[in-house]
Each structure stands twice: as structure tokens, then as C-alpha cells.
GROMACS .gro file of N, CA and C in nm:
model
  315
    1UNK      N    1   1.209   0.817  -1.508
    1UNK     CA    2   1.180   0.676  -1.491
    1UNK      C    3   1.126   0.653  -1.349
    2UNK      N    4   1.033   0.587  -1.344
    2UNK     CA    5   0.918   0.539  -1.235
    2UNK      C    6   1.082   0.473  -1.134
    3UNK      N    7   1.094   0.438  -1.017
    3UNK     CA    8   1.163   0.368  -0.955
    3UNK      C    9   1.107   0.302  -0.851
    4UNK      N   10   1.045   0.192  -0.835
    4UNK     CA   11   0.998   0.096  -0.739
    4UNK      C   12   1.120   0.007  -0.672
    5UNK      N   13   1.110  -0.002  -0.522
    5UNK     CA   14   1.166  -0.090  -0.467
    5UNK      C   15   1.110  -0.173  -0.390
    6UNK      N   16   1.140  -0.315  -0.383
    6UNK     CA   17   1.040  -0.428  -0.307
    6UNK      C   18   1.125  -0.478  -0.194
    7UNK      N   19   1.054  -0.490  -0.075
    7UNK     CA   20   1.186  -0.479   0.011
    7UNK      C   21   1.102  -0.655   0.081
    8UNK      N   22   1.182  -0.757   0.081
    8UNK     CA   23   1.146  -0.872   0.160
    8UNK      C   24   1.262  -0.883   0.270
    9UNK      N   25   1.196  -0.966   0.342
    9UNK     CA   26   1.273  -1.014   0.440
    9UNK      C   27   1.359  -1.094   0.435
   10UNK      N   28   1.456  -1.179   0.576
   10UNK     CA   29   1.524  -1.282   0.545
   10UNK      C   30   1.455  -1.407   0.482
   11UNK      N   31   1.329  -1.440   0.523
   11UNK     CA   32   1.256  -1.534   0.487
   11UNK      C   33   1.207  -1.514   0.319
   12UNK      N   34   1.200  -1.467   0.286
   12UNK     CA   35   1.181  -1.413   0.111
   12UNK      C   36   1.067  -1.342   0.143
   13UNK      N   37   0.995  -1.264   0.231
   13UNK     CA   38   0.843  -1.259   0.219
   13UNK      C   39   0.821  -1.081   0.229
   14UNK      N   40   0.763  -1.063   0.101
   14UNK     CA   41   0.757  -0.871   0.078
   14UNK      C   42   0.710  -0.819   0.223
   15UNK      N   43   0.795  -0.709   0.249
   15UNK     CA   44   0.755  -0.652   0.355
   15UNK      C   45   0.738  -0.513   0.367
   16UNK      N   46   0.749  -0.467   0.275
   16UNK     CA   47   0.748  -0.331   0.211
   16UNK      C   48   0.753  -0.270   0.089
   17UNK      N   49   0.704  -0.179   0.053
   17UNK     CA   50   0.765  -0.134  -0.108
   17UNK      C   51   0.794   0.001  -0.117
   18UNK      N   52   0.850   0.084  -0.194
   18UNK     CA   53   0.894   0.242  -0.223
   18UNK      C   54   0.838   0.267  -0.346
   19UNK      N   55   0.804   0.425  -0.355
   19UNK     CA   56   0.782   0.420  -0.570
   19UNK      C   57   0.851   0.548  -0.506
   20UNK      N   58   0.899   0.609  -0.605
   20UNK     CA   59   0.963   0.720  -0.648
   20UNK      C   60   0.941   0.807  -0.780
   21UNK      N   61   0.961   0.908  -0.825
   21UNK     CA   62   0.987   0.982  -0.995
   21UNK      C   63   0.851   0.948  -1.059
   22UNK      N   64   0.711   0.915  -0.946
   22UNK     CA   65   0.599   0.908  -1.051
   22UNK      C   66   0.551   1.080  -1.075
   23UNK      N   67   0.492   1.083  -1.197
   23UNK     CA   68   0.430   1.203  -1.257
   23UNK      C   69   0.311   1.188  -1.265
   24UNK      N   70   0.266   1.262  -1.451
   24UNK     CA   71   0.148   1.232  -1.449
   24UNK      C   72   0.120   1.193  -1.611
   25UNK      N   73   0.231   1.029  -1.638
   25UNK     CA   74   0.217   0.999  -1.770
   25UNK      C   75   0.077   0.885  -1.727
   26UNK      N   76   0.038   0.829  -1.823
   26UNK     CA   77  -0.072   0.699  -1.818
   26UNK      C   78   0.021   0.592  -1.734
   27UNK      N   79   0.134   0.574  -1.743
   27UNK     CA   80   0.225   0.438  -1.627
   27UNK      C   81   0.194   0.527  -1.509
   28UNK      N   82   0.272   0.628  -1.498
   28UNK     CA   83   0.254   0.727  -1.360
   28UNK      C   84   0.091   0.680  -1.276
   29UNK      N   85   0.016   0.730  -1.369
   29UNK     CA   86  -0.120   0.681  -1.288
   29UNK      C   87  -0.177   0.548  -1.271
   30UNK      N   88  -0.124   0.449  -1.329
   30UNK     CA   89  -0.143   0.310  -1.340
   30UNK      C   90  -0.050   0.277  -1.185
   31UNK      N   91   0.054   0.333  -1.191
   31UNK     CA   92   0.138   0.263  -1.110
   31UNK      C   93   0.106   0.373  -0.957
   32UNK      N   94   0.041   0.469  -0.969
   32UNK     CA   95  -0.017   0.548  -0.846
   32UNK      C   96  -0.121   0.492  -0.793
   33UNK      N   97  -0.217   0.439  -0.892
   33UNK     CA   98  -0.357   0.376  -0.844
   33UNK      C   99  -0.318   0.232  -0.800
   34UNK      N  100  -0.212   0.141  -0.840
   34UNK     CA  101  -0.180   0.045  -0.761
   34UNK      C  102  -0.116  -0.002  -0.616
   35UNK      N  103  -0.043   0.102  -0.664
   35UNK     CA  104   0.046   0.150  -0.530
   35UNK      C  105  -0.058   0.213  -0.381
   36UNK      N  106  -0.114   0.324  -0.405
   36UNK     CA  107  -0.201   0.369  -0.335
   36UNK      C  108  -0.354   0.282  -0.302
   37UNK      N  109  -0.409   0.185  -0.370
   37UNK     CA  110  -0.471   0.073  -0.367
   37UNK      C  111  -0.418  -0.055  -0.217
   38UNK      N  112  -0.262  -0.043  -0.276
   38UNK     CA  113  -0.237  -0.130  -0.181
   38UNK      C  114  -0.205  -0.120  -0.032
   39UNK      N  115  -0.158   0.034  -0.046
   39UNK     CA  116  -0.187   0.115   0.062
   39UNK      C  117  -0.324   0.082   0.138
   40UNK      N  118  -0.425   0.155   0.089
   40UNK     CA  119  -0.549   0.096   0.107
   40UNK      C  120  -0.584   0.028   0.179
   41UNK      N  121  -0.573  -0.088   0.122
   41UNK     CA  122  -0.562  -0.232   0.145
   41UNK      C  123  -0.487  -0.279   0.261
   42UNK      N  124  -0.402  -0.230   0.296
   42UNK     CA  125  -0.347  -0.264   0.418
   42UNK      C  126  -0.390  -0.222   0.491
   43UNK      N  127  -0.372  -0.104   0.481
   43UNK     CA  128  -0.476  -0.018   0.620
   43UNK      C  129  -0.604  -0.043   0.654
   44UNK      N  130  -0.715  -0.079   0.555
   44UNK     CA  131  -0.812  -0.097   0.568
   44UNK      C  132  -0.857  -0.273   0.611
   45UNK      N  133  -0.761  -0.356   0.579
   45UNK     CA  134  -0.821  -0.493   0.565
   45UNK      C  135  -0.701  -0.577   0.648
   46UNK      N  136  -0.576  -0.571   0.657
   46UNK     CA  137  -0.497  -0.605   0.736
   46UNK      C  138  -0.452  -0.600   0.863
   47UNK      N  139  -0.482  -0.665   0.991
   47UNK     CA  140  -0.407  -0.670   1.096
   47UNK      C  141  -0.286  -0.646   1.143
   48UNK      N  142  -0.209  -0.551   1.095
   48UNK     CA  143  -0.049  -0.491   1.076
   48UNK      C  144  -0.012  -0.413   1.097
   49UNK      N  145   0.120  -0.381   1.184
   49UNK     CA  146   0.182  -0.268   1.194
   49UNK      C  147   0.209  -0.207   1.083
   50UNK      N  148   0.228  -0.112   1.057
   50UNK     CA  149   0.252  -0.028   0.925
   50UNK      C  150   0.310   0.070   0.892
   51UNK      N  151   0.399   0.144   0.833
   51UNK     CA  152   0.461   0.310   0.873
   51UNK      C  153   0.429   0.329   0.701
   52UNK      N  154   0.423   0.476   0.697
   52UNK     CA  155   0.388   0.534   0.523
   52UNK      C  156   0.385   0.654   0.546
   53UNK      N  157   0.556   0.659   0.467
   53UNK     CA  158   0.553   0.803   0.396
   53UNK      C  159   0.477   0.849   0.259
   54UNK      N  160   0.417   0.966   0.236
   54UNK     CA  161   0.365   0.996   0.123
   54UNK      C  162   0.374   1.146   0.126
   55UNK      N  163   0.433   1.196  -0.071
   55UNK     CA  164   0.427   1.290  -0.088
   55UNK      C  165   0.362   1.293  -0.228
   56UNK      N  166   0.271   1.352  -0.263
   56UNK     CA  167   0.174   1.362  -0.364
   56UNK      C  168   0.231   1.426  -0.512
   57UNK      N  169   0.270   1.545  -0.432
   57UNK     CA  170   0.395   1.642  -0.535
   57UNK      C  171   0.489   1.621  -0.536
   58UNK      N  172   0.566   1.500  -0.467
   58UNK     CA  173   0.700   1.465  -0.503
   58UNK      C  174   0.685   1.323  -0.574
   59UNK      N  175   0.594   1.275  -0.618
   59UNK     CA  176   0.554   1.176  -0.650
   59UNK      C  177   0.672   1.042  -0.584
   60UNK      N  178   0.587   1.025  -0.429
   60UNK     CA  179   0.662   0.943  -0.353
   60UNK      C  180   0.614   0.886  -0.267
   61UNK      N  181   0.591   0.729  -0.229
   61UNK     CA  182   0.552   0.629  -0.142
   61UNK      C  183   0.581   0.551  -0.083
   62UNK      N  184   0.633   0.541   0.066
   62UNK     CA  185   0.692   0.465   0.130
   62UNK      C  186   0.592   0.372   0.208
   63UNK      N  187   0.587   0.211   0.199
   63UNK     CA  188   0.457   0.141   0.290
   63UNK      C  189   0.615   0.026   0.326
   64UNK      N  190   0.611   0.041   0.459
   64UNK     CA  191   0.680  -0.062   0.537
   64UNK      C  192   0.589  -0.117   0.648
   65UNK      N  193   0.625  -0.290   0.658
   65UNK     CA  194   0.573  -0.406   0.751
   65UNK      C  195   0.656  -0.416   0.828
   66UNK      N  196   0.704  -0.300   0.977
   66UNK     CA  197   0.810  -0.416   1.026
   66UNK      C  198   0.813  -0.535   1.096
   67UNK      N  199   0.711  -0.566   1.169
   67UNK     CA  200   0.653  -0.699   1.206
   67UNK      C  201   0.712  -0.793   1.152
   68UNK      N  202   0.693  -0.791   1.006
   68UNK     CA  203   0.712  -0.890   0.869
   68UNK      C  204   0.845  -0.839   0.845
   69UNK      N  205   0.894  -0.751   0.871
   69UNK     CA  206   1.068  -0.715   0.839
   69UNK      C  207   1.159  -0.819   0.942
   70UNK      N  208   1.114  -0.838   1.051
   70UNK     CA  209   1.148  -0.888   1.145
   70UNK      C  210   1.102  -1.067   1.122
   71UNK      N  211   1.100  -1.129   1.039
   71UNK     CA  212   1.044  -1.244   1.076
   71UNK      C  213   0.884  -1.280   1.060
   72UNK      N  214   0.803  -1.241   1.118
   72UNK     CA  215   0.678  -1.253   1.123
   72UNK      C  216   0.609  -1.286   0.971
   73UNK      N  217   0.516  -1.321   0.950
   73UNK     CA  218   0.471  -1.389   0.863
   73UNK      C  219   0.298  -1.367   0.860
   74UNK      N  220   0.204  -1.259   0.751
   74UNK     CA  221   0.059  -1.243   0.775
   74UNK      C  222   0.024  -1.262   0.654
   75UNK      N  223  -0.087  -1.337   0.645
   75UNK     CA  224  -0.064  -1.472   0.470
   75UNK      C  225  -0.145  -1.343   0.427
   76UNK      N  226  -0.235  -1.220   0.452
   76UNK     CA  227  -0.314  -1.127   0.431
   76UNK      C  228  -0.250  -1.062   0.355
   77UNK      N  229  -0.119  -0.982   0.464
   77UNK     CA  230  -0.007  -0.900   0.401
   77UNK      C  231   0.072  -0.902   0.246
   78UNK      N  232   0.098  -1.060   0.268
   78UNK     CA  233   0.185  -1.144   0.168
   78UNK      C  234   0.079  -1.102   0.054
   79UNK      N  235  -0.026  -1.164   0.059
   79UNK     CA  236  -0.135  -1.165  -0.072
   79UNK      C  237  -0.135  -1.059  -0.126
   80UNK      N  238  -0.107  -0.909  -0.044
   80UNK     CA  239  -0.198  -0.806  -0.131
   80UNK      C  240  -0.044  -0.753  -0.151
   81UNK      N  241   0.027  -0.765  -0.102
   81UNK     CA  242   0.190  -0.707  -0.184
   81UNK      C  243   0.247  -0.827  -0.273
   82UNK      N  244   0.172  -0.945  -0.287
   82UNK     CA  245   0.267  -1.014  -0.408
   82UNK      C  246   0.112  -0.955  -0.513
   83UNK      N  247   0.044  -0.926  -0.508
   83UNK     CA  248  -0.079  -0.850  -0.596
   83UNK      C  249  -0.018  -0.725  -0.644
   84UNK      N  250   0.012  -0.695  -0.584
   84UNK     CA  251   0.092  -0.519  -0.611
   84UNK      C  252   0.226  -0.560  -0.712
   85UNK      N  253   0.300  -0.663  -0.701
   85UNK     CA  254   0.424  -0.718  -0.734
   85UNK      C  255   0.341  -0.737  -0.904
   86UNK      N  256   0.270  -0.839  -0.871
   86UNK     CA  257   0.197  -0.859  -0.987
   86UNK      C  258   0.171  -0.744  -1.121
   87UNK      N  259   0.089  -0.682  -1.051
   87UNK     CA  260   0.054  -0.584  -1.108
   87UNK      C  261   0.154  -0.438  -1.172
   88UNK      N  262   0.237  -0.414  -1.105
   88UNK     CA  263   0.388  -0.358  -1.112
   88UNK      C  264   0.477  -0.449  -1.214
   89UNK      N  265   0.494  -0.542  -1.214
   89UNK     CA  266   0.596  -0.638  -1.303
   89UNK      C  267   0.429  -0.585  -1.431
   90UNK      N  268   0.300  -0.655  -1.422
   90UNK     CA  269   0.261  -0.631  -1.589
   90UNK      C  270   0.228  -0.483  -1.676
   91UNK      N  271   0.235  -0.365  -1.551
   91UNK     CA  272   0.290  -0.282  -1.624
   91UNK      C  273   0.378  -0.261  -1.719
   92UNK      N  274   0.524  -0.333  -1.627
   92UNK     CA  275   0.636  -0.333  -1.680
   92UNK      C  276   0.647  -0.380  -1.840
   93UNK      N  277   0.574  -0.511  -1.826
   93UNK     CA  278   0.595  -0.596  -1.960
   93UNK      C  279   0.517  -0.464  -2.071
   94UNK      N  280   0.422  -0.410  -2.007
   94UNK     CA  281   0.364  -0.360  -2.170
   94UNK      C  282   0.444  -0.177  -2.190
   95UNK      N  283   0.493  -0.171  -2.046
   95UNK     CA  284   0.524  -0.036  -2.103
   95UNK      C  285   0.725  -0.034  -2.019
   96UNK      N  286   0.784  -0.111  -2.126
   96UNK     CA  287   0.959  -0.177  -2.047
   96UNK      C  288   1.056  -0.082  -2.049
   97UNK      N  289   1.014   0.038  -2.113
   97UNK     CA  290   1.174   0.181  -2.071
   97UNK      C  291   1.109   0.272  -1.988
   98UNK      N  292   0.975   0.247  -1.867
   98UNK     CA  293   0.945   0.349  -1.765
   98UNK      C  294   0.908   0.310  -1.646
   99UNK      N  295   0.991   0.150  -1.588
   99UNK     CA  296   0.989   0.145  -1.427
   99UNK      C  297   1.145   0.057  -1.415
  100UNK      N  298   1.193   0.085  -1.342
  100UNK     CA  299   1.271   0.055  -1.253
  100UNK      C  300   1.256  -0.043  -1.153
  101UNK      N  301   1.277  -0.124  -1.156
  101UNK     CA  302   1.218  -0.245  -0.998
  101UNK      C  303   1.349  -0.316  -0.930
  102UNK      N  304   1.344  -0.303  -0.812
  102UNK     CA  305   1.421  -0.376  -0.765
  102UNK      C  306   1.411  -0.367  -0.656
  103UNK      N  307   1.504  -0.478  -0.637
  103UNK     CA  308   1.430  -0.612  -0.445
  103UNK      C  309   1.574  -0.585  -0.385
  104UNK      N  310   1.511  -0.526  -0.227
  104UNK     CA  311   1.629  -0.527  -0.133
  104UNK      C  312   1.572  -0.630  -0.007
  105UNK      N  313   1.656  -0.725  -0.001
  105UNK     CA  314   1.667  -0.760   0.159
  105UNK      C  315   1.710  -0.726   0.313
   0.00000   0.00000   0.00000
């Protein structure tokens, strides 16, 4: 089972996410190309501190904001991880016994 974690702040606002246990089913790559997209996306288009672990063969992704862990607030940031949220939850709906999700503060 895929295991995603969404990590927001005190303020409610995503500031990070984790995937874990991806392979190489059709969710696995749906949820790699989103994940790694949003990666992307931050790095490439966002003004943000950033830290990211990645292991390819352990099928594993760590993208933390601490800026935004701390308070801070980048309406950029917000957009492309509640997009990722998005996109992660409608996986979920069409394929519901292979992700795991859950929100730490």
C-alpha cells in the first residue's frame, strides 16, 4: 500500500508531503508522476526554502517547506501542494484499497 503523508502547519497550510511503498503498479506511477511533478514545481517555479529526500529504488519522497512549517505563508507553495492534495485524494477515489493518506501537524 502506497503511504502518503501531508504535513501542514499550525495555521492549516500544507507544508510538506512524504510518499512511501510506491512500486511499479499503474497507481505507483500515477502517484510518482504527481508527486515528482510537484517536486518540480517547487523547485523550478517557487521562491522557497526546500529540503528533499529521494530514493528511486526504495520508492520514497520526502519535499519539506520549513519557512511554511514555521508560520510563513507563499500563496505559490499553497497552490501547487493543495494541486498535489487534489490529485492524490482523486487517485484515491478511483483506485480506494492502494493509498494511505494522512495529515500530520
Amino acid at each position: 500500500m502506497i503511504k502518503i503523508i501531508f504535513y501542514r502547519n499550525a495555521n492549516d497550510n500544507l507544508c510538506g508531503f512524504e510518499v512511501t511503498n510506491h512500486g511499479e503498479s499503474t497507481v505507483c506511477a500515477a502517484i510518482s508522476l504527481i508527486t515528482l511533478n510537484t517536486y518540480n514545481s517547487l523547485k523550478s517555479f517557487v521562491d522557497e526554502d526546500m529540503t528533499c529526500e529521494y530514493n528511486p529504488t526504495g520508492g520514497f519522497l520526502s519535499v519539506h517547506l520549513p519557512n511554511i512549517k514555521k508560520g510563513n505563508y507563499n500563496n505559490e507553495a499553497e497552490l501547487l501542494l493543495k494541486t498535489l492534495e487534489l490529485g492524490v485524494c482523486s487517485v484515491d477515489e478511483i483506485y480506494p484499497n492502494n493509498l494511505k493518506i494522512t495529515y500530520i501537524t
